[in-house]
Amino acid sequence: MYKGGRIIASLIIFVAFLTLPFFFNLGKANAGPDLPTYASSSDSQCVEPAAYMKANHMQLLLKWRDSDVRDGNSVYINSQGKSFDISLETCVQCHTTQATKNTVGVNNPALNTSDQFCVSCHNYASVKPTCWNCHSGPEGATK
Amino acid sequence: MKALLSFLAVIVLILIATLGVDVANLHFLFGIIIPYLAFVLFVGGFVYRVIKWGRSPVPYRIPTTCGQQKSLPWIKQAKIENPTTVLGVIVRMALEIFFFRSLFRNTKTELRVGEDGPKLVHGSAKWLWFGSLVFHWSFLIIIVRHLRFFLEPVPYFVQLIDSIDGMLQIGLPPIYLTDAFFLCAVIYLFLRRLALPQVRYISLAADYFPLFIIMGIAISGILMRYFFRVDIVAVKELALGLVQLHPAIPEGIGVLFYIHLFLISTLFAYFPTSKLMHMGGIFLSPTRNMMSNNRMVRHINPWNHAVEVHSYAEYEDEFRDKMKKAGIPVEKE
């Protein structure tokens, strides 16, 4: 082989690159995001059924924002006819662990701590919503 | 016709995935077996092709250059266009691979109506270069972004690329710039083949098929992200299961995902047998990766066959007596 050494070495690097994910995750558990129990509310259902929420909650939030900010309509009526106050706080009120229940805004479940509802999932999926740059306090958007 | 056939082939692939998952419930086949198979075929086929190329003889120095060759000391050498050092070659190759430098020099030639009859005119043609550049870079960024499904925890550079790509923050989930660029570039590359008669004439089904399948992958991905959302967490569990060699099918991933995955698997499996191997081939292009020292160094063909020669001295040794008798002058008495 002409320049065989270089070709083989390049191929090894190439294959190493391709198999990187195999080695990176070696021996780790495939447990998914570790979602804390959030059944602190009396309701056992989310704003919409859980399967829908799992995949579509960000689009629902977008709809909420448009509805509130553009159409001035601050009540959302879900598919079962139940109404919800349109605000990011609505989510946070249900989705808090007992320990952080009373400190919404200070210990916002959407923010950093890893055992929090939204964040554990978002870290897992590598999404960083910027919403809480502004929506940080219990009183809603502050900027 | 060739375009239509390729298009139909991709439609059939989509139907296979839809029926296989939605009707026949073959999640295990489409989610696990086919992706593994495709990966093995891709890596194996790629390595096989490159080694096969590597084994073919490279007897000649054939760099194609377009700059001043190294010459007398006061003549300025084009160090990159006509490299005589390893560094020069590396720079030249890097420009080629990252910025498609030789495509940048693409020209077009046309017959135009002049005052006295038709005139042959040459002009620069940068659209193909621009389109391919956008296409390839977007593709690369999209692939790197997808690492978020395969790595846990997600490394910082993947998050960074993700956030830069989504920096416009339009919609939720935010629109990726590369999604738009990529789709425009693929459509441009496809329309170019249809619109230019010369290019259409030389286009084969093997040119259209990769374009259509890549278009299918892009469109299914975009639909899945912005319109018919699938459960991303479940998708990541599937992907992680695959790379941890503990494959499992999580519940409730939409069929759109399986179409996306099946098209990708097909592309990967098809890759080593197709023109897409230019990904590896570019590194092995002798016209690009050789130093232009044709006349500075004596290059001996490594495969030179030993040729039997009969020199004059040997000839004279053999026939000296006869030559002397015939009165022919000899060099050695």
XYZ file of C-alpha atoms in Angstrom, chain B residues 2-283:
282
model
C -34.042 9.392 -13.587
C -35.110 12.035 -11.121
C -38.594 10.595 -11.009
C -37.287 7.091 -10.356
C -35.127 8.296 -7.499
C -38.021 10.239 -6.106
C -40.243 7.185 -6.233
C -37.517 5.133 -4.550
C -37.503 7.522 -1.613
C -41.297 7.503 -1.459
C -41.202 3.711 -1.341
C -38.694 3.860 1.512
C -40.989 6.176 3.414
C -43.926 3.863 2.804
C -41.923 0.859 3.970
C -41.096 2.584 7.228
C -44.660 3.796 7.715
C -46.239 0.442 7.055
C -43.547 -1.438 8.936
C -43.997 0.588 12.085
C -47.597 1.674 11.973
C -49.249 -1.415 10.556
C -46.881 -4.313 11.155
C -45.531 -2.990 14.486
C -41.971 -3.862 13.610
C -40.509 -1.272 15.984
C -37.700 -3.588 16.919
C -36.679 -4.033 13.295
C -36.847 -0.363 12.354
C -35.621 1.047 15.637
C -32.806 -1.335 16.439
C -31.836 -3.945 13.877
C -31.786 -1.735 10.796
C -29.851 1.107 12.460
C -27.221 -1.306 13.759
C -26.970 -2.975 10.391
C -26.635 0.364 8.652
C -23.884 1.448 11.029
C -21.915 -1.730 10.483
C -22.331 -1.492 6.719
C -21.280 2.140 6.784
C -18.123 1.671 8.824
C -17.170 -1.600 7.161
C -17.908 -0.363 3.669
C -16.109 2.906 4.228
C -12.974 1.230 5.530
C -13.101 -1.323 2.731
C -13.395 1.322 0.039
C -10.576 3.446 1.425
C -8.242 0.484 1.820
C -9.060 -0.628 -1.691
C -8.189 2.813 -2.996
C -5.056 2.851 -0.894
C -3.885 -0.360 -2.498
C -4.056 0.936 -6.036
C -0.719 1.970 -7.535
C 0.218 5.639 -7.539
C 3.108 5.510 -9.957
C 3.180 9.104 -11.124
C 3.400 12.532 -9.617
C 0.224 14.078 -10.879
C -0.563 17.133 -8.793
C -2.703 19.578 -10.705
C -1.472 23.017 -9.904
C -2.454 26.502 -10.828
C 0.317 28.672 -9.537
C 3.943 29.440 -10.149
C 6.105 26.409 -9.664
C 9.162 26.669 -7.459
C 11.870 27.923 -9.746
C 14.732 30.401 -9.700
C 15.124 32.238 -6.404
C 13.831 35.581 -7.686
C 10.655 34.109 -9.118
C 7.953 34.048 -6.479
C 6.528 30.598 -5.917
C 2.836 30.036 -5.277
C 3.423 28.111 -2.068
C -0.128 26.844 -1.671
C -1.239 26.434 -5.248
C 1.984 24.711 -6.163
C 3.271 23.299 -2.907
C 6.690 21.802 -2.508
C 6.486 21.267 1.246
C 4.311 19.105 3.460
C 2.948 22.220 5.118
C 1.964 23.626 1.737
C 0.115 20.434 0.914
C -1.673 20.432 4.253
C -2.790 24.016 3.772
C -3.897 23.245 0.236
C -5.861 20.197 1.339
C -7.416 22.055 4.245
C -8.590 24.836 1.939
C -9.969 22.229 -0.389
C -11.784 20.280 2.317
C -13.100 23.168 4.375
C -13.725 25.734 1.662
C -13.885 23.792 -1.626
C -11.209 25.950 -3.166
C -11.113 24.230 -6.520
C -14.874 24.536 -6.841
C -14.454 28.221 -6.142
C -12.595 28.443 -9.413
C -15.518 26.936 -11.265
C -16.186 28.738 -14.519
C -18.930 28.673 -17.060
C -18.521 28.729 -20.789
C -21.267 29.927 -23.068
C -21.896 30.771 -26.679
C -23.236 34.288 -26.873
C -24.469 36.163 -29.896
C -21.822 38.700 -30.788
C -21.733 41.357 -33.495
C -20.104 39.050 -35.987
C -21.511 35.651 -35.215
C -21.532 33.651 -31.990
C -18.844 34.326 -29.437
C -17.447 31.946 -26.858
C -17.394 33.611 -23.461
C -16.057 32.432 -20.119
C -17.222 33.714 -16.794
C -16.962 32.862 -13.150
C -19.686 30.715 -11.629
C -19.797 30.835 -7.878
C -23.321 29.634 -7.110
C -22.432 25.973 -7.082
C -19.552 26.693 -4.750
C -21.740 28.733 -2.464
C -24.560 26.205 -2.485
C -22.280 23.293 -1.703
C -20.509 25.186 1.004
C -23.776 26.021 2.726
C -24.982 22.477 2.239
C -21.924 20.755 3.667
C -21.402 23.073 6.598
C -25.044 22.939 7.590
C -24.939 19.177 7.346
C -21.911 19.032 9.608
C -23.470 21.313 12.193
C -26.692 19.334 12.111
C -24.791 16.107 12.723
C -22.869 17.607 15.619
C -26.110 18.909 17.072
C -27.586 15.437 16.948
C -24.927 14.303 19.378
C -27.233 15.595 22.097
C -29.209 12.414 21.592
C -26.204 10.147 21.827
C -24.196 11.580 24.690
C -25.224 11.877 28.312
C -24.234 14.258 29.824
C -24.304 16.475 26.765
C -20.843 18.029 26.220
C -20.514 21.763 26.276
C -19.553 22.202 22.638
C -22.757 20.499 21.530
C -24.811 22.829 23.722
C -22.879 25.787 22.375
C -23.459 24.861 18.750
C -27.097 24.218 19.550
C -27.576 27.620 21.094
C -25.742 29.434 18.309
C -27.806 27.605 15.748
C -31.002 28.582 17.523
C -29.935 32.116 18.306
C -32.794 33.775 16.488
C -35.167 32.319 19.102
C -38.101 32.351 16.778
C -40.834 30.026 17.924
C -40.640 27.209 20.419
C -38.609 25.069 20.048
C -36.477 27.750 18.416
C -35.889 27.556 14.689
C -32.415 26.384 13.791
C -30.641 28.481 11.190
C -29.005 25.427 9.685
C -32.382 23.793 9.092
C -33.352 26.629 6.789
C -29.937 26.885 5.122
C -29.768 23.161 4.605
C -33.171 22.861 3.027
C -32.531 25.798 0.682
C -29.157 24.369 -0.329
C -30.519 20.890 -1.083
C -33.325 22.348 -3.127
C -30.871 24.541 -5.000
C -28.576 21.598 -5.721
C -31.534 19.647 -7.011
C -32.965 22.436 -9.163
C -29.527 23.068 -10.615
C -29.498 19.528 -11.955
C -32.883 20.004 -13.539
C -32.442 23.506 -14.856
C -29.068 23.371 -16.585
C -29.351 21.217 -19.707
C -25.721 20.101 -19.606
C -25.931 19.107 -15.980
C -29.236 17.379 -16.513
C -27.713 15.416 -19.362
C -24.925 14.002 -17.205
C -27.061 13.441 -14.097
C -27.747 9.855 -13.187
C -30.215 8.265 -10.839
C -27.257 7.939 -8.463
C -27.054 11.732 -8.422
C -30.705 12.332 -7.716
C -31.218 9.578 -5.180
C -28.866 10.966 -2.498
C -30.407 14.402 -2.973
C -33.912 13.088 -2.506
C -33.072 10.928 0.457
C -31.241 13.801 2.136
C -34.199 16.036 1.391
C -36.476 13.404 2.922
C -34.343 13.244 6.039
C -34.311 17.008 6.395
C -38.027 17.379 5.853
C -38.949 14.572 8.237
C -36.658 16.082 10.852
C -38.134 19.529 10.435
C -41.687 18.207 10.598
C -40.792 16.303 13.724
C -39.274 19.308 15.431
C -41.715 22.044 14.539
C -44.984 20.501 13.477
C -45.735 16.952 14.557
C -43.672 16.711 17.668
C -42.391 13.453 19.021
C -41.341 12.711 22.564
C -37.711 13.835 22.566
C -36.935 12.190 25.874
C -38.062 8.812 24.576
C -36.021 9.355 21.416
C -32.943 9.992 23.474
C -33.589 6.873 25.519
C -33.730 4.884 22.293
C -30.538 6.474 20.981
C -28.666 5.967 24.233
C -29.833 2.366 24.370
C -28.372 1.832 20.931
C -24.970 3.232 21.765
C -24.851 1.487 25.134
C -25.565 -1.804 23.372
C -28.650 -2.297 25.538
C -31.198 -1.440 22.883
C -34.779 -1.008 23.947
C -37.798 0.593 22.330
C -39.429 3.211 24.558
C -43.165 3.624 24.309
C -44.847 6.276 22.313
C -42.428 7.601 19.711
C -44.322 8.757 16.644
C -44.000 7.076 13.275
C -42.391 10.189 11.835
C -39.331 9.404 13.887
C -39.096 5.921 12.439
C -39.346 7.314 8.918
C -36.524 9.716 9.731
C -34.446 6.912 11.192
C -35.113 4.541 8.321
C -34.100 7.114 5.722
C -30.902 7.809 7.648
C -30.158 4.111 7.942
C -30.660 3.719 4.220
C -28.363 6.644 3.528
C -25.663 5.196 5.765
C -25.904 1.742 4.277
C -25.878 3.187 0.766
C -23.027 5.576 1.465
C -19.994 3.337 0.811
C -21.352 2.161 -2.529
C -22.129 5.605 -3.797
C -20.624 8.841 -4.971
C -20.964 10.078 -1.417
C -17.654 8.355 -0.781
C -16.050 11.585 -1.929
C -16.008 12.195 1.809
C -13.115 9.764 2.066
C -11.951 10.139 -1.487
C -11.019 13.777 -1.196
C -8.178 12.808 1.125
